[in-house]
XYZ file of C-alpha atoms in Angstrom:
705
model
C -56.618 -36.381 -33.950
C -53.146 -37.932 -33.750
C -52.391 -35.799 -30.697
C -55.573 -37.014 -28.974
C -54.633 -40.651 -29.664
C -51.145 -40.086 -28.256
C -52.598 -38.391 -25.202
C -54.934 -41.313 -24.482
C -52.327 -43.966 -25.226
C -49.616 -42.575 -22.977
C -52.042 -41.604 -20.267
C -53.677 -44.984 -19.785
C -51.193 -47.513 -21.193
C -48.909 -48.657 -18.323
C -45.841 -49.053 -20.531
C -43.520 -48.079 -17.692
C -44.472 -51.177 -15.697
C -42.187 -53.535 -17.649
C -39.069 -51.675 -16.588
C -40.262 -51.454 -12.986
C -41.008 -55.179 -12.900
C -37.626 -56.111 -14.382
C -35.849 -53.861 -11.897
C -37.335 -55.761 -8.946
C -35.173 -58.461 -7.426
C -38.118 -60.813 -7.005
C -38.362 -61.214 -10.785
C -35.087 -63.138 -10.630
C -36.930 -65.666 -8.449
C -40.142 -65.545 -10.465
C -38.424 -66.755 -13.641
C -37.114 -70.002 -12.045
C -40.558 -70.545 -10.492
C -42.132 -70.344 -13.950
C -39.542 -72.833 -15.229
C -40.375 -75.110 -12.290
C -44.081 -75.037 -13.111
C -43.410 -75.745 -16.781
C -41.135 -78.708 -15.950
C -43.682 -80.119 -13.514
C -46.479 -79.749 -16.053
C -44.442 -81.331 -18.858
C -43.477 -84.433 -16.869
C -46.945 -84.807 -15.355
C -48.335 -84.964 -18.897
C -45.671 -87.426 -20.054
C -45.668 -89.694 -16.963
C -48.925 -90.844 -15.326
C -48.866 -90.350 -11.554
C -45.708 -88.242 -11.657
C -47.238 -85.740 -9.229
C -49.197 -88.219 -7.101
C -49.056 -87.787 -3.280
C -46.644 -90.712 -2.841
C -44.432 -89.444 -5.628
C -44.440 -85.948 -4.181
C -43.490 -87.311 -0.743
C -40.514 -89.175 -2.247
C -39.543 -86.089 -4.213
C -39.739 -83.940 -1.075
C -37.479 -86.390 0.789
C -34.850 -86.384 -1.946
C -35.183 -82.639 -2.506
C -34.542 -81.929 1.159
C -31.454 -84.165 1.252
C -29.970 -82.507 -1.818
C -31.406 -79.162 -0.744
C -29.128 -78.998 2.286
C -26.135 -79.382 -0.022
C -27.553 -76.740 -2.380
C -27.975 -74.331 0.538
C -24.333 -74.814 1.418
C -23.266 -74.316 -2.190
C -25.468 -71.208 -2.469
C -23.880 -69.727 0.654
C -20.403 -70.244 -0.772
C -21.362 -68.786 -4.170
C -23.014 -65.721 -2.619
C -19.824 -64.970 -0.674
C -17.943 -65.057 -3.975
C -16.567 -68.613 -4.099
C -17.397 -72.103 -5.313
C -17.112 -75.589 -3.810
C -16.502 -78.495 -6.176
C -15.790 -80.896 -3.316
C -19.376 -81.189 -2.045
C -19.866 -84.586 -3.713
C -16.794 -86.051 -2.014
C -17.747 -84.418 1.304
C -21.222 -85.900 0.953
C -19.731 -89.363 0.508
C -17.316 -88.962 3.439
C -19.979 -87.685 5.830
C -22.336 -90.472 4.705
C -19.561 -92.936 5.579
C -18.946 -91.149 8.896
C -22.588 -91.512 9.917
C -22.785 -95.223 9.068
C -19.364 -95.934 10.589
C -20.364 -94.332 13.904
C -23.683 -96.171 13.925
C -22.754 -99.625 12.607
C -19.120 -100.026 13.644
C -18.804 -97.901 16.780
C -22.431 -98.558 17.842
C -22.937 -94.986 18.996
C -26.420 -93.633 19.767
C -28.162 -91.690 17.010
C -27.816 -88.232 18.665
C -24.059 -88.755 18.967
C -23.917 -89.961 15.362
C -25.686 -86.815 14.191
C -23.416 -84.474 16.155
C -20.209 -86.211 15.071
C -21.273 -86.297 11.422
C -22.168 -82.599 11.312
C -18.955 -81.606 13.097
C -16.957 -83.808 10.716
C -18.616 -82.137 7.730
C -17.894 -78.683 9.187
C -14.217 -79.653 9.595
C -14.018 -80.803 5.973
C -15.534 -77.499 4.875
C -13.236 -75.599 7.254
C -10.228 -77.004 5.405
C -11.506 -75.337 2.225
C -12.336 -72.223 4.208
C -8.861 -71.945 5.696
C -7.148 -72.410 2.335
C -9.452 -70.009 0.471
C -10.280 -67.496 3.201
C -7.044 -67.124 5.114
C -4.415 -68.327 2.615
C -6.358 -66.657 -0.245
C -6.038 -69.565 -2.667
C -8.282 -69.785 -5.729
C -11.600 -71.393 -4.859
C -11.953 -73.369 -8.074
C -8.572 -75.080 -8.027
C -8.576 -75.513 -4.239
C -11.903 -77.312 -4.072
C -11.018 -79.349 -7.153
C -7.957 -80.624 -5.293
C -9.898 -81.334 -2.086
C -12.502 -83.139 -4.204
C -9.795 -85.578 -5.314
C -8.334 -85.914 -1.820
C -11.696 -86.485 -0.130
C -12.803 -88.967 -2.799
C -9.536 -90.892 -2.434
C -9.954 -91.016 1.337
C -13.496 -92.286 0.896
C -12.358 -95.035 -1.481
C -9.679 -96.167 0.988
C -12.128 -96.259 3.891
C -14.693 -98.017 1.751
C -12.225 -100.794 0.980
C -11.726 -101.507 4.703
C -15.219 -101.093 6.144
C -17.834 -101.517 3.397
C -18.573 -105.183 4.246
C -18.947 -104.440 7.959
C -21.351 -101.596 7.319
C -23.337 -103.564 4.740
C -23.773 -106.479 7.169
C -25.134 -104.295 9.969
C -28.865 -103.898 10.544
C -29.362 -101.194 13.199
C -32.684 -101.300 15.002
C -33.343 -97.766 16.181
C -36.698 -95.949 16.013
C -35.085 -92.501 15.734
C -32.851 -93.658 12.866
C -35.844 -95.194 11.093
C -37.854 -91.998 11.591
C -35.048 -89.981 10.054
C -34.852 -92.277 7.059
C -38.508 -92.907 6.308
C -40.724 -91.250 8.906
C -42.748 -88.095 8.713
C -45.498 -85.961 10.231
C -48.907 -85.955 8.536
C -47.323 -87.369 5.412
C -44.531 -84.781 5.319
C -41.074 -86.431 5.495
C -39.000 -85.634 8.563
C -36.097 -84.362 6.477
C -38.439 -81.973 4.644
C -39.653 -80.526 7.959
C -36.090 -79.942 9.119
C -35.192 -78.425 5.765
C -38.135 -76.014 6.026
C -36.952 -74.832 9.451
C -33.360 -74.399 8.269
C -34.551 -72.596 5.130
C -36.647 -70.140 7.160
C -33.705 -69.452 9.436
C -31.455 -69.038 6.397
C -33.843 -66.529 4.850
C -33.952 -64.459 8.045
C -30.175 -64.770 8.415
C -29.417 -63.528 4.904
C -32.023 -60.752 4.745
C -32.411 -59.466 8.297
C -29.166 -60.106 10.200
C -25.869 -58.284 9.918
C -23.725 -61.414 9.278
C -25.918 -62.233 6.280
C -25.485 -58.704 4.937
C -21.727 -59.103 5.345
C -21.799 -62.265 3.237
C -23.674 -60.516 0.439
C -21.381 -57.494 0.659
C -18.256 -59.648 0.350
C -19.668 -61.402 -2.703
C -20.568 -58.069 -4.276
C -17.169 -56.461 -3.720
C -14.567 -58.042 -1.483
C -12.375 -54.926 -1.393
C -15.274 -52.605 -0.565
C -16.409 -54.943 2.209
C -12.892 -54.989 3.621
C -12.665 -51.190 3.492
C -15.994 -51.027 5.334
C -14.601 -53.030 8.244
C -16.058 -56.445 7.421
C -13.921 -59.417 8.518
C -13.620 -60.800 4.993
C -11.264 -63.749 5.555
C -13.051 -65.014 8.642
C -16.472 -64.708 7.009
C -15.353 -66.651 3.919
C -13.852 -69.405 6.069
C -17.054 -69.676 8.090
C -19.167 -69.925 4.941
C -17.151 -72.920 3.732
C -17.417 -74.536 7.166
C -21.176 -73.959 7.130
C -21.342 -75.489 3.650
C -19.621 -78.613 4.966
C -22.023 -78.805 7.912
C -25.086 -78.475 5.669
C -23.686 -81.129 3.331
C -23.266 -83.408 6.344
C -26.929 -82.880 7.335
C -28.068 -83.982 3.877
C -25.713 -86.982 3.968
C -26.970 -87.935 7.439
C -30.567 -88.299 6.242
C -29.377 -90.014 3.070
C -27.540 -92.567 5.225
C -30.638 -93.095 7.352
C -32.765 -93.685 4.267
C -30.495 -96.044 2.273
C -27.758 -97.201 4.716
C -25.324 -97.567 1.845
C -21.690 -96.684 1.245
C -21.471 -97.659 -2.401
C -18.728 -96.411 -4.679
C -21.101 -94.124 -6.590
C -22.294 -92.136 -3.565
C -21.793 -88.448 -4.250
C -20.408 -89.016 -7.747
C -21.436 -86.079 -9.949
C -23.295 -84.453 -7.052
C -21.306 -81.239 -7.489
C -22.739 -80.857 -11.008
C -26.278 -81.464 -9.751
C -25.909 -79.033 -6.873
C -24.209 -76.359 -8.940
C -26.892 -76.676 -11.615
C -29.605 -76.301 -8.990
C -27.969 -73.200 -7.528
C -27.392 -71.462 -10.862
C -30.738 -72.508 -12.310
C -32.435 -71.101 -9.220
C -30.826 -67.721 -9.815
C -27.784 -67.790 -7.524
C -25.325 -65.615 -9.414
C -21.923 -67.152 -10.114
C -20.485 -63.651 -9.791
C -21.362 -63.576 -6.096
C -23.340 -61.076 -4.068
C -26.792 -62.208 -5.272
C -28.868 -65.126 -4.104
C -31.525 -66.273 -1.676
C -32.846 -69.360 0.060
C -35.988 -69.305 -2.079
C -33.933 -69.447 -5.258
C -31.886 -72.346 -3.912
C -35.096 -74.253 -3.133
C -36.624 -73.596 -6.560
C -33.434 -74.652 -8.324
C -33.294 -77.855 -6.281
C -36.856 -78.782 -7.209
C -36.254 -78.086 -10.908
C -33.158 -80.297 -11.033
C -34.770 -83.076 -9.023
C -37.916 -83.121 -11.147
C -35.804 -83.297 -14.302
C -33.620 -86.080 -12.868
C -36.543 -88.145 -11.590
C -38.523 -87.570 -14.753
C -35.692 -88.713 -17.010
C -35.056 -91.718 -14.767
C -38.741 -92.693 -14.889
C -38.578 -92.425 -18.663
C -35.703 -94.988 -18.560
C -33.068 -92.515 -19.706
C -29.587 -93.822 -18.927
C -27.560 -92.202 -16.144
C -24.920 -90.896 -18.525
C -27.539 -89.081 -20.589
C -29.092 -87.763 -17.387
C -25.811 -86.187 -16.306
C -25.232 -84.808 -19.796
C -28.630 -83.105 -19.658
C -27.785 -81.544 -16.297
C -24.402 -80.408 -17.577
C -26.060 -78.848 -20.612
C -28.606 -77.070 -18.425
C -25.771 -75.822 -16.221
C -23.947 -74.462 -19.269
C -27.023 -72.645 -20.547
C -27.935 -71.306 -17.100
C -24.378 -70.099 -16.452
C -24.263 -68.360 -19.832
C -27.574 -66.606 -19.202
C -26.484 -65.644 -15.679
C -23.204 -64.124 -16.852
C -24.755 -62.256 -19.776
C -27.687 -61.010 -17.686
C -25.399 -59.858 -14.876
C -23.230 -57.987 -17.356
C -26.068 -56.318 -19.278
C -28.822 -56.107 -16.652
C -28.503 -52.386 -16.002
C -28.375 -51.590 -19.713
C -31.391 -53.768 -20.532
C -33.499 -52.352 -17.719
C -32.514 -48.792 -18.609
C -33.787 -49.292 -22.158
C -37.259 -50.276 -20.950
C -37.423 -48.456 -17.606
C -37.326 -44.934 -18.981
C -40.859 -44.447 -20.251
C -41.705 -40.997 -21.681
C -45.347 -40.013 -21.760
C -47.367 -37.474 -23.723
C -47.045 -34.062 -22.089
C -48.857 -31.176 -23.759
C -47.624 -27.671 -22.985
C -49.772 -24.826 -24.328
C -47.974 -22.475 -26.665
C -46.443 -19.351 -25.174
C -48.697 -16.518 -26.335
C -46.805 -13.450 -27.494
C -43.451 -12.242 -26.247
C -43.776 -13.692 -22.764
C -40.308 -12.510 -21.720
C -40.102 -9.677 -24.233
C -40.649 -5.967 -24.011
C -44.038 -4.896 -22.713
C -45.007 -8.277 -21.230
C -45.541 -8.961 -17.558
C -42.397 -11.156 -17.675
C -40.281 -8.483 -19.340
C -36.586 -9.041 -18.703
C -34.585 -6.527 -16.678
C -31.345 -6.226 -14.740
C -32.722 -5.908 -11.215
C -30.495 -8.777 -10.028
C -27.378 -7.486 -11.726
C -25.920 -5.708 -8.714
C -26.960 -7.938 -5.815
C -24.322 -8.340 -3.132
C -22.790 -11.818 -2.797
C -22.470 -13.874 0.371
C -20.051 -16.789 0.748
C -18.713 -16.563 -2.789
C -16.573 -19.655 -3.406
C -17.075 -20.870 0.165
C -20.385 -22.657 -0.264
C -21.579 -25.043 -2.957
C -25.156 -25.789 -4.048
C -27.218 -23.660 -1.608
C -30.551 -24.897 -2.996
C -32.573 -23.093 -0.303
C -31.812 -20.248 2.093
C -33.556 -19.282 5.317
C -33.053 -16.865 8.214
C -33.990 -17.271 11.858
C -35.436 -14.633 14.180
C -31.898 -13.599 15.161
C -30.988 -12.773 11.525
C -28.658 -15.771 11.131
C -28.596 -17.035 7.540
C -28.718 -20.792 6.808
C -28.085 -22.641 3.559
C -27.412 -26.201 2.506
C -24.203 -27.469 0.935
C -23.690 -30.349 -1.462
C -21.166 -31.764 1.027
C -24.045 -32.645 3.349
C -23.733 -29.648 5.687
C -26.002 -26.861 6.849
C -23.911 -23.683 6.781
C -24.723 -20.757 9.081
C -23.659 -17.178 8.249
C -23.614 -14.569 11.019
C -24.991 -11.022 10.728
C -24.599 -8.229 10.056
C -22.234 -8.661 7.099
C -22.496 -12.480 6.826
C -18.760 -12.853 6.326
C -18.278 -15.191 9.283
C -19.610 -18.696 8.704
C -19.624 -22.116 10.359
C -20.928 -25.621 9.806
C -24.163 -25.544 11.786
C -24.883 -29.263 11.356
C -23.678 -32.178 9.262
C -26.439 -34.359 7.828
C -24.721 -36.335 5.067
C -27.115 -35.873 2.164
C -27.888 -32.897 -0.085
C -30.028 -30.408 1.900
C -32.889 -28.953 -0.127
C -35.946 -27.109 1.266
C -35.859 -25.767 4.856
C -38.370 -24.373 7.366
C -38.424 -23.382 11.065
C -41.186 -24.482 13.422
C -42.456 -22.637 16.520
C -39.735 -24.137 18.711
C -36.899 -23.134 16.362
C -36.375 -26.660 15.091
C -35.031 -26.462 11.551
C -36.747 -29.009 9.298
C -34.813 -29.952 6.170
C -35.670 -32.062 3.123
C -32.669 -34.246 2.293
C -32.432 -35.730 -1.198
C -32.385 -39.522 -0.953
C -32.856 -39.532 2.831
C -36.202 -37.949 3.687
C -37.309 -35.272 6.154
C -34.927 -34.379 9.016
C -34.897 -31.792 11.786
C -32.078 -29.995 13.559
C -32.879 -28.986 17.124
C -31.703 -25.646 18.571
C -28.873 -27.517 20.313
C -27.806 -28.872 16.877
C -28.935 -32.479 17.271
C -29.809 -34.034 13.909
C -32.923 -36.230 14.084
C -34.843 -38.141 11.442
C -38.451 -37.035 11.220
C -39.584 -39.458 8.505
C -38.154 -41.321 5.531
C -41.253 -43.205 4.382
C -44.964 -42.848 3.733
C -47.875 -45.148 2.979
C -47.287 -47.378 -0.028
C -49.594 -47.291 -3.041
C -51.551 -50.510 -3.468
C -51.127 -50.446 -7.254
C -47.446 -49.477 -7.322
C -44.877 -52.008 -8.529
C -42.059 -49.914 -7.103
C -41.910 -49.673 -3.326
C -42.951 -46.030 -3.205
C -43.110 -46.013 0.597
C -39.441 -44.938 0.644
C -38.769 -41.261 0.056
C -36.424 -40.799 -2.903
C -36.379 -37.042 -3.460
C -37.965 -34.994 -0.678
C -37.709 -31.475 -2.108
C -39.354 -28.509 -0.368
C -41.582 -28.033 2.672
C -43.629 -25.639 4.746
C -45.286 -25.886 8.152
C -48.984 -25.272 8.772
C -50.289 -23.375 11.800
C -51.177 -26.613 13.589
C -47.628 -27.965 13.182
C -48.264 -30.345 10.290
C -45.491 -30.372 7.714
C -46.347 -30.523 4.032
C -43.464 -31.421 1.749
C -43.030 -32.374 -1.871
C -41.350 -35.454 -3.254
C -40.340 -34.598 -6.798
C -40.226 -38.189 -8.109
C -40.821 -41.693 -6.814
C -38.977 -43.372 -9.709
C -35.587 -41.685 -9.744
C -32.871 -40.618 -7.352
C -31.734 -37.034 -6.956
C -28.925 -37.170 -9.508
C -31.359 -38.626 -12.069
C -33.715 -35.619 -12.161
C -33.060 -35.064 -15.925
C -34.505 -38.522 -16.637
C -37.680 -37.567 -14.818
C -37.808 -34.464 -16.972
C -37.449 -36.615 -20.069
C -40.363 -38.793 -18.990
C -42.592 -35.837 -17.987
C -44.742 -38.418 -16.178
C -46.675 -37.759 -12.993
C -44.079 -39.349 -10.740
C -44.262 -36.828 -7.908
C -46.444 -36.377 -4.839
C -47.096 -34.200 -1.802
C -46.776 -35.735 1.644
C -47.917 -34.633 5.097
C -45.962 -35.406 8.261
C -47.599 -34.772 11.652
C -44.982 -34.366 14.430
C -47.698 -34.721 17.085
C -48.620 -38.262 16.010
C -45.367 -39.031 14.140
C -47.404 -40.263 11.176
C -46.755 -39.702 7.482
C -49.272 -39.951 4.660
C -49.458 -39.049 1.001
C -52.080 -36.405 0.216
C -51.568 -35.891 -3.552
C -50.129 -38.155 -6.252
C -49.476 -38.010 -9.977
C -47.754 -34.615 -9.999
C -45.110 -33.610 -12.539
C -42.034 -32.890 -10.427
C -43.741 -31.020 -7.550
C -41.247 -28.619 -6.049
C -41.882 -25.468 -4.026
C -44.372 -25.624 -1.133
C -45.832 -22.631 0.720
C -48.689 -22.499 3.238
C -51.017 -19.759 2.050
C -52.067 -16.695 4.012
C -55.459 -18.221 4.825
C -53.803 -21.134 6.644
C -56.158 -23.615 4.966
C -54.297 -24.359 1.752
C -50.846 -24.753 0.303
C -49.452 -23.418 -2.939
C -47.173 -25.799 -4.780
C -45.180 -25.655 -7.993
C -45.169 -28.354 -10.662
C -41.824 -27.792 -12.326
C -42.408 -29.782 -15.535
C -46.017 -28.555 -15.653
C -44.825 -24.913 -15.563
C -47.657 -24.003 -13.233
C -48.631 -23.158 -9.644
C -51.539 -24.968 -8.002
C -53.406 -24.682 -4.730
C -54.353 -27.629 -2.511
C -56.942 -27.111 0.229
C -56.191 -29.205 3.321
C -58.785 -27.492 5.529
C -62.009 -25.511 5.151
C -65.057 -25.988 2.915
C -62.850 -26.804 -0.107
C -60.854 -29.460 1.728
C -59.263 -31.960 -0.671
C -59.703 -29.778 -3.765
C -56.856 -28.863 -6.125
C -57.112 -25.614 -8.107
C -54.944 -24.102 -10.839
C -53.517 -20.736 -9.725
C -50.984 -19.844 -12.466
C -50.817 -21.762 -15.722
C -48.456 -21.700 -18.689
C -45.471 -20.044 -17.050
C -42.577 -19.228 -19.406
C -40.175 -21.093 -17.128
C -39.866 -23.894 -14.615
C -41.104 -22.898 -11.138
C -39.177 -23.878 -8.033
C -39.510 -22.638 -4.436
C -42.367 -20.431 -3.202
C -42.262 -18.186 -0.101
C -44.239 -15.390 1.526
C -43.536 -11.725 0.918
C -44.012 -8.931 3.444
C -46.784 -7.222 1.439
C -49.155 -10.190 1.621
C -48.141 -11.717 -1.681
C -45.731 -14.505 -2.683
C -42.249 -14.903 -4.119
C -41.531 -17.543 -6.750
C -38.187 -18.693 -8.126
C -38.051 -19.911 -11.712
C -35.048 -22.141 -12.117
C -34.956 -21.911 -15.911
C -36.830 -21.007 -19.055
C -38.868 -23.138 -21.418
C -37.666 -23.807 -24.936
C -39.761 -24.536 -28.059
C -37.657 -27.635 -28.767
C -38.441 -29.257 -25.419
C -42.099 -28.218 -25.563
C -42.355 -29.972 -28.922
C -40.420 -33.030 -27.733
C -42.769 -33.356 -24.760
C -45.586 -33.962 -27.245
C -43.537 -36.725 -28.938
C -43.010 -39.588 -26.440
C -41.760 -41.937 -29.158
C -39.018 -39.491 -30.111
C -37.907 -39.127 -26.477
C -37.924 -42.894 -26.028
C -35.620 -43.359 -29.019
C -33.409 -40.560 -27.758
C -33.061 -42.271 -24.362
C -32.060 -45.552 -26.025
C -29.722 -44.279 -28.737
C -28.192 -41.023 -27.541
C -25.733 -40.599 -24.633
C -27.203 -39.024 -21.533
C -25.201 -35.812 -21.850
C -26.693 -35.219 -25.315
C -30.362 -35.498 -24.325
C -32.799 -32.620 -24.582
C -32.874 -31.176 -21.060
C -34.960 -28.460 -19.431
C -33.017 -25.191 -19.614
C -31.922 -24.262 -16.091
C -29.258 -21.732 -17.045
C -31.437 -18.619 -16.943
C -33.553 -18.024 -13.889
C -35.582 -15.234 -12.384
C -37.626 -14.296 -9.339
C -41.180 -13.054 -9.583
C -43.846 -11.837 -7.184
C -47.514 -12.820 -7.509
C -50.710 -12.389 -5.519
C -53.466 -14.676 -4.249
C -55.288 -14.426 -7.572
C -52.239 -15.624 -9.511
C -51.444 -12.249 -11.070
C -47.775 -11.550 -11.763
C -46.823 -8.296 -10.011
C -43.107 -7.944 -10.579
C -40.125 -9.819 -12.022
C -36.409 -9.770 -11.226
C -33.807 -10.889 -13.787
C -30.066 -11.126 -14.207
C -29.930 -11.071 -18.009
C -26.175 -11.542 -18.254
C -26.222 -14.415 -15.786
C -23.206 -13.014 -13.951
C -24.431 -13.193 -10.366
C -27.216 -15.765 -10.558
C -27.488 -17.779 -13.780
C -30.129 -19.931 -12.142
C -32.189 -19.457 -8.985
C -33.924 -22.190 -7.017
C -35.064 -20.226 -3.966
C -35.492 -16.787 -2.445
C -36.387 -15.643 1.065
C -37.490 -12.162 2.165
C -36.192 -10.994 5.544
C -36.215 -7.488 7.068
C -36.199 -5.602 3.795
C -33.805 -7.866 1.892
C -34.308 -10.711 -0.555
C -31.863 -13.619 -0.218
C -31.269 -15.865 -3.254
C -30.108 -19.483 -3.493
C -29.268 -21.751 -6.416
C -28.390 -25.425 -6.446
C -25.810 -24.915 -9.197
C -24.312 -21.771 -7.664
C -21.411 -21.188 -5.276
C -22.835 -18.097 -3.590
C -25.917 -16.562 -1.956
C -27.365 -13.319 -3.292
C -28.672 -10.415 -1.203
C -30.887 -7.722 -2.733
C -32.185 -4.598 -0.983
C -35.945 -4.251 -1.544
C -37.249 -0.721 -1.847
C -40.783 -1.017 -0.440
C -40.498 -4.079 1.801
C -41.360 -4.199 5.504
C -38.059 -3.810 7.397
C -39.436 -5.821 10.333
C -40.715 -8.803 8.342
C -39.453 -12.182 9.616
C -41.350 -14.880 7.767
C -41.912 -17.553 10.405
C -42.021 -15.260 13.412
C -44.700 -13.199 11.671
C -46.774 -16.254 10.861
C -46.601 -17.787 14.325
C -47.508 -14.444 15.904
C -50.543 -14.089 13.624
C -51.805 -17.620 14.275
C -51.285 -17.490 18.047
């Protein structure tokens, strides 16, 4: 009864969703949005009319003015700096705008251009000192804060009366200060356009990526060829320009150069940026977060002011919020990966039927032997991680290497070798099409092909996304093995949609249906998922009938058949159940049957642990990764089975001298070639009763023609 409850609970309860949600970047924006809604609700309940249309219009006007400054601050923080001088720059550019308008009597367009250029120059001073001279951002901007504020006070002493006595009569200036379109303030419209451009700039354009890269790791960005110093200087100049835009509209609205202009603005702006989720560590941030943080701070400020809270208390509240937000940001940034890992890994109930009798013992159909003991070795010590092996119609032998290469060995003795093609990722399953294009599954990259003239081309690296998936499962994480149907369609397995290639043990710990089978059609260049919810699908082989594929579920220890054509189209059938080991690649044999590699053997301890998801969850949280219970992949074998799923023959290397684990095998002209992702060699075994003329793909294409 307890086992039934566990089965139902871990089958239908989506306990893995919490980790997936927390791992998404948009959750870092969702939290400030929730805070924004709570603040708005609280003040709307405490203050009648707080969210009335007129009040919202005033809030939008103020939010846009401050929002420009917050955007500038966010840009500087993302690139890995900070700007404490924004308040003084705001005051100076406010003075510049009113001085040009009221004293120099310049037209409004000229006033706007001069003010923005002046702000950019003020920011460029910070940029030059921090970017090119490599001074500390905090102390540098603290000094320029004092210098700019002193300059403002001196100018204010000379020109404040002149500016206060002026009453400019200009429709454009009045529109900037108090006008709008359909009730939306003009400054809010401009802010929306700048924000949209900023979002595109940071997420879709190369300069924006460079800014994020510098904030994430300045040295790595420099080593990658990014102009670090110039980019930092430009960010500070852009911050000054954005501050000037906010000050320009502020000047148009109030036409004041009082002594308190910009005082404490750096605290307000910094609080808005951090509260919105702009990381003080650099490398993380967005325009949306800057906007949300601005609205939160402004609602709090306006709400406290409406409640007649004194200005000093108001600033203390903002400073306290900044302290709390900064503490949370620093602690979250430091522990984010650890926290997510504790909730992301989500083991499920996985029942494996008991192994009946001595499955690998004497007298069983899986009886161990030494048939692989004396296989000849190819490329010993010269190739690493040949997960799959394949031969072309000219008897050339191909295998992948963990260095991202496809290695070709030349007949007849396969001593001579060369790098056939360099792909960059770990090559896994391989298959030739009719035109001798070599299709390869690349872990972490997708499905690629190598043309006969050695050009490497991407076939596909994405498929249709699941509507109910939190993770973006359109990207291919672990394309594993493939085979090509008679009509040219390529069926390939993706072992897991939740983990990268090096994290395969974690997928084994979960034993969840994270895998799928995908179909790519070269004729239409379309990719679609045909089966989901599989437990580490691995080997793929188009069956003799040409209407179905056989595929291995590694953690399920079984072989299944999927019909993609014929009267059974869309049906999945069990072919071999309860294998004593973990199945890997499947290929055709010359006698009409199939070869199967078993990469390792089951163990009673793991079988039991798979029925105890709570135990595996605690193990993932409390025990180091290298001490987890893993699937045993140290003892492998090759077996031959027929269309009915009957085991016909097995091949073992009991001592594990030549092939301690086997991930693939390929029959070719009377020989069986062996590959293993943990091995540094390829095995070659002479088969006694095999067809000496059998070439797998040439035979198939000739039959289907």
